[in-house]
Amino acid sequence: MSDTITYQYKSASTLLKSGDKDELFLAKYSEIEKKEVPCFFWGKLTDPYTTARCLIALSNTVQSSFNLSPFEFAKLKDPVVTAGNGKIRFEGFSHCAGVYARVDVLPDGHDGEFPENGTTNVDFNQPMISALSRISRNESVVLSVGKKDVSLSQGNEKIVERKVPLPVKWIKGLATVQIFMSQAEKGFLFNRTQALQLFQTLPKGNLKADYYLIVRGNKPIFSAMKSINAVCIGGLHRLRLLEPLIPFADKLQVFPHPDMQSTTWQLYFGSIRFSLSLSRDAWRGFSGEGAALESLIEDVPDTWIDAVDKYSYANQEFNPALLAVNEGVALEKVDNITGRLSAMGLLGYDVDENHFFYRRLPFKLSRILSLNPRMKDAEKLLAENKVDIISRTDNRVEARVAGSGVNHTVILEGEKERCTCTWFSRHQGERGLCKHVLAVKKKLSN
Amino acid sequence: MTIEEQFVEIITKQKSDHLASFLKVLSPEQKKLLTPSIKKLSKEYSEYGNKGGNRWGHIKGTDRQRKMLQCASFVCLNRADYEKSPSPVWFIDQENLKHIIDWYVPDWFSDYVNKTASREFFSLEYDWIIELTNKGALRPSRELLVKSMPQMIFEKNDREWKYKPENLLTHPVTLQEHIWYLFELESNLHYSDRFVHFGSDVNKDTLGWKQIFITYSNEGRIERKRLLKESLLASNKSFNKILSGWFAQLFTDLQPATEELLSLQKEIFSILNSPHSKVVNTALQLIKKIAAEKNWDLHGFLDAAPVLLTSATKATVASAIMILEKVAKKHKEHSQVISKLICQVFLHADDELQTKAAKLILAHAGPETENIREELRVFSTSMLTSAKKILAEFISAPVASGEQQDKPDGPGEITAVALTPIPQIETIDDLVFLISQAFDNNETWHLEQVVSELIRFHPRLHPDDFIRFQPAFQRALNLASKGLRSNMGYLEQLLAMFIIDYGNYLVRKFPGVSDSINNIYKKYDNKAGENVQSWTVSPENSSYTAEWSVYSKITAYEPHKHLLVAALNKIMKGDDLPFLSVPTHTPGWIMPETFIDRLSMYQQNNREPDNIDFQVAISRCYLMDTEAVYNYAGGKLSGEYLHLVRFLLDKNSQPEGDFLHRAAWMAASLSKKEKKVYPQFENFSYYKKPFNNYTAQLRWDTVDEEYTYERYDYNAKKNVELKDRRKLLRVFKEQGEKKQSGIRKLFSGLMTAPKDDPTLLYDLLLIKVRYFSSEHNDIKRIILMTPNNPEPILTDIIMCCLDAPIFVGESDKKLMIATLQVLHEIWSDPGEMSHLAIGACMISSDKTVANIAGEIWINAVTNDQISNEKLGEVIGLHERIEFAPLKRFTDLVTQQLFRISDKHNRALQTVVENILKRLPEKPITNLKKLLEVYIELVAANNSPVADTVILDKLESWKKTTSLQKAADVLLNSKNVWV
């Protein structure tokens, strides 16, 4: 497997001026596209001014990094667009994979057609971003994801080619963040004025300590002290990515993870939504959290993936029960299927509508599945016969797993699992299972 | 002679004249054949080390040989091998390649050279790039050109720098094409002359890139229209802040005419979205120039206005208001929209901005004001008094105290953590996992819990259980051998020593069955020659725990060490009586019932508790609502223990009895709310020391003083003394033993005071160190040794961390944050040092420190647990000498402390008044801001200025023009608000 990925666009994305209307053309590329699909969406944007500002905020997110050296900045990744089911979603990560941003253009946000549905990388280049900031409210803008008029891009000449190291963190993050979002709960809701008030209390500079969102009286504030009902936010300064959008938003809804492992901040602009999800800390990416690991313990039959591909289309709500019925999968096995498919990059999550939607990442599945080192380590432990089940009752399993120089004790008790290794001791399960617990669970499942 | 032999001879005999002719004729196969020799020789000749006689350098070969080898590498190796050669990048400069490039260019050359653009400290000369390009050897990337161009206008001959703008004219492609790349990609254009020195008589401002752009554009060499557009766009292209500002300034320096500005409106409006205030403000200045023109894009500006009006930069908001005012005057049809927009200014707690906004609305809102009224209602809680006064007719029901709508939160909402029981360890499983995580410092009580649970479970452990402790022993040995991780403190190191000692004990006690432990220990043997240092051998028959110390010799670690040593002794003796001091509730409290139960176990078993353990337990006893427990003690304890416990629990009880446990009695007296001297303890040796050090009710002061320091003078070639001023906070700890009067001395002599009273906990809890390292990970646990009386240790923390206006380092800051966090949790009866700490932290340079101090104040005011007079005095005495900028306090007030509840507003007014009373007659910087805050408080509380000291000061400050208005408002407050 190559450790670089080459984005090959047939042309650069541009904002073209033609007569009295602009056309925002987004060049697309997917390494898994089976057939030549020229265009996913073509049509007029209902609110081009806000859409443009949201795309600029997305671009700012994609260009930002909160824990890497400036050298890493050169390796730009392009956002992913999913078009279908009346919606267009743009999503991307910061370099450090600790901030996830998504722009949802809902059915009322455009007046256009979806010649095909699907997910693709789109070229986000600086001239196009600069042009976006020149769109004004009274302009008419047409968006096209891919070329509608095939004649315009005859031949297979690759005009824009960007070779970057394989965005491992990016892909892992995209497969993991959905799990955090699906566990998040609806929290505080603020109107524009309250949101503006809240962001006025955002301290300057990069903040190392945790901060908490609390509401005192009617006024929301960021405080350095924890209190009841507070939402914990690490690396608070990352929220500044939202600042330019707040003066235009109708409302701001916060979705905290129940264990405060992430927060999602969603801004609403009529038929457009912008959401920003923050990982637990500025130095922690969603990529390393391992939330998806448990879902990967049991192998997923290829037929399921084929079935998902067969029955689903981009942005469609994912219904695991329906899939099970159609494919004859035993219902008890369905419980975890959503998590598994999500971990494989096949599903996204909509916090507002509270459901998963189908979105197959435009990367080879083999790449995505190869990105779980803890799972690979667990499989190695099993292959080397290092997992020994000491005792097993209905509610309790004790196992001994040979580690480096010592034997680790793993105890599974009801829903609770514990291990004596450093990873578990340090994070107490908050950052996904350790390889020892994974190995024990995998052994039991086999 | 084979080709390899020929090559080796050329190199060894340094025949550099022969090298080119030799390499030139090599076929690809011969080059491949030669590769191993080149790699081998390159490695040999580049080896660096001691050449003998303590002379360091290349061990073999000469510079010439190394250069010859690099040349051979360039000609013969493939790219991957060339990149591994000793100095591949530096070799591609003109000097080295000019004789080769005419007869040989590797196929990877262009790609390789372009890749050097990403190297931080390397750039090729622009002329050389062009030469290579003209020879067909290179297809330069834009990045490569942009990296090289900024320096091309400067040349250095010998030691002298020359400014050569004409270099841009040498190659036509430079001005036609390459120069525009500077507007596309980030470069160091803005500081290209940073290391260039032309001599003291040359003004750098008259030369450089900006000047070149202006001159060449005037001369028609660079297209002006394109230059204007590109410099505007470049100012908002995700470049760094300074470069973005540089391009914005370039645009301004080009002095665009009104027509030019009008033609570039789209671009100007687009840079209003820049994240850099300099760029945004430049755009606003440009917009001001065209706002009166007929063809200007009014709608474009109105679209951008919400972001501008809510900007955190005051100048941006002020400029936006000014432009909108112009628009409102000229375009009456937009006055309603503008008035509505401008309401957002009321989010800023800035009197000047709000006044401007209010005046604009008053002048332009027009007759249909319902919309505006509606909008103003949204902002009513953040509107300041002056704005409210101006817009009185728009605010339907004037609210004297805007925050009346915001009822107090009540203690429930803002009390940080109610007392929560600490999870109990039920089984050996629990203990196994607890020990594993104790090294991660996840909770403040884990360390002590591990120790106490080992005492409890040790007698029940079966040798089969030992294997489950393997990971804990491994972590302990790892930590002891390899050092601390970022989340660990020295207490984790101490715990590691304890666990290592415990492991050694198990190995001794259960020989044969403890191999699972012994084997791990052996892996950490440190072999240095013949000597093998093994963790299985304890130092001089002692223990690692007993021998442990921190390099800084901070004695505050001693109580923990003492407890761990005592625990080891208990385990070895098979004594499973629990420690008295293990906390039962977060963060470090013991419920009095539990304390009584534990103490009664000692009494029933006729065993003596450990001295330090006893004192810590007393100092951790939760002393709220103790009436029921008072009686409970009667049923459980007797004799001295009962007297001691009752003395602790009942605020009115007096000490009585034999005082056999003197340190415990002393700790109890210091744990009580009222910390006073008891005549019953008069012959305690502790009373010979200054009592105030135990209660921390100490004198302190802030000073602005002159001091001298030494610096090396290079001209005089010696150290010279220099003078400067500094601001310091000094806390005056009392020194030495208390002096006694003659009669008292005679009396106390007759009483024959025991010379060896047991060690008092407070005599150990001391921190005297200038530079901290990992102590911030321990400080909570150290403070939690005496949560009933944290002020003595707080004194030392203040003296170390808050003595200067800024923190010495990151560790100090972290230590202060940890201190405040734990203070917030145990806050109850603040004394002098608590007030000093909170006051000093409120004006701290660190936002998080100030924010937590603010939260403590909010909580304390809600629960009536702070003296606002005292707090105001602390801040006032700091600001009297401008120890820290007053703006830090006013910002904290407007962002965090103001308008929480009526009670808080009243408290805040008291704080502000006590600050003002301490300020000098000569106004300090930003006094105006404080007076504006005071005006808001006076209005909100409907409580006019009455204090004569403040009135006198206001009269005095009134003489300063900038303060006149605010002072007048306050001086007349009685007439206005009452």
Coordinates of N, CA, C and O in Angstrom, one line a residue, chain B residues 214-309:
Chain B
I214 N 6.7 50.5 -5.5 CA 6.2 51.9 -5.7 C 7.0 52.5 -6.9 O 6.4 53.0 -7.8
T215 N 8.3 52.4 -6.8 CA 9.1 53.1 -7.9 C 8.8 52.5 -9.3 O 8.6 53.2 -10.2
Y216 N 8.9 51.1 -9.3 CA 8.7 50.5 -10.6 C 7.3 50.6 -11.2 O 7.1 50.7 -12.4
S217 N 6.4 50.8 -10.3 CA 5.0 51.0 -10.7 C 4.9 52.4 -11.3 O 4.3 52.7 -12.3
N218 N 5.5 53.4 -10.6 CA 5.5 54.8 -11.1 C 6.2 54.9 -12.4 O 5.8 55.6 -13.3
E219 N 7.3 54.0 -12.6 CA 8.0 54.1 -13.8 C 7.4 53.3 -14.9 O 7.9 53.2 -16.0
G220 N 6.3 52.6 -14.6 CA 5.6 51.8 -15.6 C 6.2 50.4 -15.9 O 5.8 49.7 -16.8
R221 N 7.2 50.0 -15.1 CA 7.8 48.7 -15.3 C 6.9 47.6 -14.7 O 6.9 46.5 -15.2
I222 N 6.1 47.9 -13.7 CA 5.1 47.0 -13.1 C 3.8 47.6 -13.3 O 3.5 48.8 -13.1
E223 N 2.8 46.7 -13.8 CA 1.5 47.2 -14.1 C 0.8 47.6 -12.8 O 0.6 46.8 -11.9
R224 N 0.5 48.9 -12.7 CA -0.1 49.4 -11.4 C -1.4 48.8 -11.1 O -1.7 48.4 -9.9
K225 N -2.3 48.7 -12.1 CA -3.6 48.2 -11.8 C -3.5 46.8 -11.2 O -4.2 46.4 -10.2
R226 N -2.7 46.0 -11.8 CA -2.6 44.6 -11.3 C -1.9 44.6 -9.9 O -2.3 43.8 -9.1
L227 N -0.9 45.4 -9.8 CA -0.2 45.5 -8.5 C -1.2 45.8 -7.4 O -1.2 45.2 -6.3
L228 N -2.1 46.8 -7.6 CA -3.0 47.2 -6.6 C -3.9 46.0 -6.2 O -4.2 45.7 -5.1
K229 N -4.4 45.4 -7.3 CA -5.4 44.3 -7.0 C -4.7 43.1 -6.3 O -5.2 42.6 -5.3
E230 N -3.5 42.8 -6.8 CA -2.8 41.6 -6.2 C -2.4 41.9 -4.8 O -2.5 41.0 -3.9
S231 N -2.0 43.1 -4.5 CA -1.6 43.4 -3.1 C -2.8 43.3 -2.2 O -2.7 42.9 -1.0
L232 N -3.9 43.7 -2.6 CA -5.1 43.6 -1.8 C -5.5 42.1 -1.6 O -5.7 41.7 -0.4
L233 N -5.5 41.4 -2.7 CA -5.8 39.9 -2.5 C -4.8 39.2 -1.6 O -5.2 38.3 -0.9
A234 N -3.6 39.6 -1.8 CA -2.5 38.9 -1.0 C -2.7 39.1 0.5 O -2.2 38.3 1.3
S235 N -3.3 40.2 0.8 CA -3.4 40.5 2.3 C -4.5 39.6 2.9 O -4.6 39.6 4.1
N236 N -5.2 38.8 2.1 CA -6.2 37.9 2.7 C -6.1 36.5 2.1 O -7.0 36.0 1.5
K237 N -4.8 36.0 2.2 CA -4.6 34.7 1.5 C -4.1 33.7 2.5 O -3.2 32.9 2.1
S238 N -4.5 33.7 3.7 CA -4.0 32.7 4.7 C -2.5 32.9 4.9 O -1.9 31.9 5.4
F239 N -1.9 34.0 4.6 CA -0.5 34.2 4.9 C -0.4 34.5 6.4 O -1.4 34.9 7.0
N240 N 0.8 34.6 6.9 CA 0.9 34.9 8.3 C 0.5 36.4 8.6 O 0.4 37.2 7.6
K241 N 0.3 36.7 9.8 CA -0.3 38.0 10.2 C 0.6 39.2 9.7 O 0.1 40.1 9.1
I242 N 1.9 39.0 9.8 CA 2.8 40.2 9.5 C 2.8 40.4 7.9 O 2.8 41.5 7.4
L243 N 3.0 39.3 7.2 CA 3.0 39.4 5.8 C 1.7 39.9 5.2 O 1.7 40.7 4.3
S244 N 0.6 39.4 5.8 CA -0.7 39.9 5.3 C -0.8 41.4 5.6 O -1.2 42.2 4.7
G245 N -0.4 41.9 6.7 CA -0.4 43.3 7.0 C 0.6 44.1 6.1 O 0.3 45.2 5.7
W246 N 1.7 43.4 5.8 CA 2.7 44.1 4.9 C 2.0 44.4 3.5 O 2.2 45.4 2.9
F247 N 1.3 43.4 3.0 CA 0.6 43.6 1.7 C -0.4 44.7 1.8 O -0.6 45.5 0.9
A248 N -1.2 44.7 2.9 CA -2.2 45.7 3.1 C -1.5 47.1 3.1 O -2.0 48.1 2.5
Q249 N -0.4 47.2 3.8 CA 0.3 48.5 3.9 C 0.9 48.9 2.5 O 0.9 50.0 2.1
L250 N 1.3 47.9 1.7 CA 1.8 48.2 0.4 C 0.7 48.8 -0.4 O 1.0 49.8 -1.1
F251 N -0.5 48.3 -0.3 CA -1.6 48.9 -1.1 C -1.8 50.3 -0.7 O -1.9 51.2 -1.5
T252 N -1.8 50.6 0.6 CA -1.9 52.0 1.1 C -0.8 52.9 0.6 O -1.0 54.0 0.2
D253 N 0.4 52.3 0.7 CA 1.6 53.1 0.3 C 1.6 53.5 -1.2 O 2.2 54.4 -1.6
L254 N 0.8 52.7 -2.0 CA 0.7 53.0 -3.4 C -0.2 54.1 -3.6 O -0.4 54.6 -4.8
Q255 N -0.8 54.6 -2.6 CA -1.7 55.8 -2.6 C -2.8 55.7 -3.7 O -2.7 56.5 -4.7
P256 N -3.6 54.7 -3.7 CA -4.6 54.6 -4.7 C -5.6 55.8 -4.8 O -6.0 56.3 -3.7
A257 N -5.9 56.2 -6.0 CA -6.9 57.3 -6.2 C -8.3 56.8 -5.9 O -8.5 55.5 -5.9
T258 N -9.2 57.7 -5.7 CA -10.6 57.3 -5.5 C -11.1 56.4 -6.6 O -11.8 55.4 -6.3
E259 N -10.8 56.7 -7.8 CA -11.3 55.9 -8.9 C -10.8 54.5 -8.8 O -11.5 53.5 -9.1
E260 N -9.5 54.4 -8.5 CA -8.9 53.1 -8.4 C -9.6 52.3 -7.2 O -9.9 51.1 -7.4
L261 N -9.8 53.0 -6.1 CA -10.5 52.3 -5.0 C -11.9 51.8 -5.4 O -12.3 50.7 -5.1
L262 N -12.6 52.6 -6.1 CA -14.0 52.3 -6.5 C -13.9 51.0 -7.4 O -14.8 50.2 -7.4
S263 N -12.9 51.0 -8.3 CA -12.8 49.8 -9.2 C -12.4 48.5 -8.5 O -12.6 47.4 -9.0
L264 N -11.9 48.7 -7.3 CA -11.4 47.5 -6.5 C -12.3 47.2 -5.3 O -11.9 46.6 -4.4
Q265 N -13.5 47.7 -5.3 CA -14.4 47.6 -4.2 C -14.6 46.2 -3.7 O -14.6 45.8 -2.5
K266 N -14.8 45.3 -4.7 CA -15.1 43.9 -4.4 C -13.9 43.3 -3.6 O -14.1 42.6 -2.6
E267 N -12.7 43.6 -4.0 CA -11.5 43.1 -3.4 C -11.4 43.7 -2.0 O -11.0 43.1 -1.0
I268 N -11.7 45.0 -1.9 CA -11.6 45.7 -0.6 C -12.6 45.1 0.4 O -12.2 44.8 1.6
F269 N -13.8 44.9 0.0 CA -14.8 44.3 0.9 C -14.4 42.8 1.3 O -14.7 42.4 2.4
S270 N -13.8 42.1 0.3 CA -13.4 40.7 0.6 C -12.4 40.7 1.7 O -12.4 39.7 2.5
I271 N -11.5 41.7 1.8 CA -10.5 41.6 2.9 C -11.0 42.0 4.3 O -10.4 41.8 5.3
L272 N -12.3 42.4 4.3 CA -12.9 42.7 5.6 C -13.1 41.4 6.4 O -13.3 41.3 7.6
N273 N -13.0 40.2 5.6 CA -13.2 38.9 6.3 C -11.8 38.4 6.8 O -11.8 37.3 7.4
S274 N -10.8 39.2 6.7 CA -9.5 38.7 7.1 C -9.5 38.5 8.7 O -10.1 39.2 9.4
P275 N -8.7 37.5 9.1 CA -8.7 37.3 10.6 C -7.7 38.3 11.2 O -7.6 38.3 12.5
H276 N -7.0 39.1 10.4 CA -6.0 40.0 11.0 C -6.5 41.4 11.1 O -6.9 42.0 10.1
S277 N -6.4 42.0 12.3 CA -7.1 43.3 12.5 C -6.4 44.4 11.6 O -7.1 45.3 11.2
K278 N -5.1 44.3 11.4 CA -4.4 45.3 10.6 C -5.0 45.4 9.2 O -5.2 46.5 8.7
V279 N -5.2 44.2 8.7 CA -5.8 44.2 7.3 C -7.2 44.7 7.3 O -7.6 45.6 6.4
V280 N -8.0 44.3 8.2 CA -9.4 44.8 8.3 C -9.4 46.3 8.5 O -10.2 47.0 7.8
N281 N -8.6 46.8 9.4 CA -8.6 48.2 9.6 C -8.1 49.0 8.4 O -8.6 50.1 8.1
T282 N -7.1 48.4 7.7 CA -6.7 49.1 6.4 C -7.9 49.2 5.5 O -8.1 50.3 4.9
A283 N -8.6 48.1 5.3 CA -9.8 48.1 4.4 C -10.8 49.2 4.8 O -11.3 49.9 4.0
L284 N -11.0 49.3 6.2 CA -12.0 50.3 6.6 C -11.5 51.7 6.4 O -12.3 52.6 6.0
Q285 N -10.2 51.9 6.5 CA -9.7 53.3 6.2 C -9.9 53.6 4.7 O -10.3 54.7 4.3
L286 N -9.8 52.6 3.8 CA -10.0 52.8 2.4 C -11.5 53.0 2.1 O -11.8 53.9 1.3
I287 N -12.3 52.3 2.8 CA -13.8 52.4 2.6 C -14.2 53.8 3.0 O -15.1 54.4 2.4
K288 N -13.6 54.3 4.1 CA -14.0 55.7 4.6 C -13.8 56.7 3.4 O -14.5 57.6 3.3
K289 N -12.7 56.4 2.6 CA -12.4 57.4 1.6 C -13.5 57.4 0.5 O -13.6 58.4 -0.2
I290 N -14.1 56.2 0.3 CA -15.1 56.2 -0.8 C -16.5 56.1 -0.4 O -17.4 56.1 -1.2
A291 N -16.7 56.1 0.9 CA -18.1 56.0 1.4 C -19.0 57.1 1.0 O -20.3 57.0 0.9
A292 N -18.5 58.2 0.6 CA -19.3 59.3 0.2 C -19.5 59.4 -1.3 O -20.3 60.2 -1.9
E293 N -18.8 58.5 -2.0 CA -18.9 58.5 -3.5 C -20.2 57.9 -4.0 O -20.8 57.0 -3.3
K294 N -20.5 58.2 -5.1 CA -21.8 57.8 -5.7 C -21.8 56.3 -6.0 O -22.8 55.6 -5.7
N295 N -20.7 55.8 -6.6 CA -20.7 54.4 -7.0 C -20.2 53.4 -6.0 O -19.9 52.3 -6.4
W296 N -20.2 53.8 -4.8 CA -19.6 52.8 -3.9 C -20.7 51.7 -3.5 O -21.9 52.0 -3.6
D297 N -20.2 50.6 -3.2 CA -21.1 49.4 -3.0 C -21.6 49.4 -1.5 O -21.1 48.7 -0.6
L298 N -22.6 50.2 -1.3 CA -23.2 50.3 0.0 C -23.7 49.0 0.5 O -23.5 48.6 1.7
H299 N -24.3 48.2 -0.3 CA -24.9 46.9 0.1 C -23.8 45.9 0.5 O -24.0 45.2 1.5
G300 N -22.7 46.0 -0.2 CA -21.6 45.1 0.1 C -21.1 45.4 1.6 O -20.8 44.5 2.3
F301 N -21.1 46.7 1.9 CA -20.6 47.1 3.2 C -21.6 46.7 4.3 O -21.3 46.2 5.4
L302 N -22.9 46.9 4.0 CA -23.9 46.5 5.0 C -23.9 45.0 5.2 O -24.1 44.5 6.3
D303 N -23.6 44.2 4.2 CA -23.4 42.8 4.4 C -22.3 42.4 5.4 O -22.5 41.5 6.2
A304 N -21.3 43.2 5.3 CA -20.1 42.9 6.1 C -20.2 43.5 7.5 O -19.5 43.1 8.4
A305 N -21.2 44.4 7.7 CA -21.2 45.2 9.0 C -21.4 44.3 10.2 O -20.7 44.6 11.2
P306 N -22.2 43.2 10.2 CA -22.4 42.5 11.5 C -21.0 42.0 12.0 O -20.8 42.0 13.2
V307 N -20.2 41.5 11.1 CA -18.9 41.0 11.6 C -18.0 42.1 12.1 O -17.4 42.0 13.2
L308 N -18.1 43.3 11.4 CA -17.2 44.4 11.9 C -17.7 44.9 13.2 O -16.9 45.2 14.1
L309 N -19.0 45.0 13.4 CA -19.6 45.6 14.6 C -19.4 44.7 15.8 O -19.4 45.1 17.0

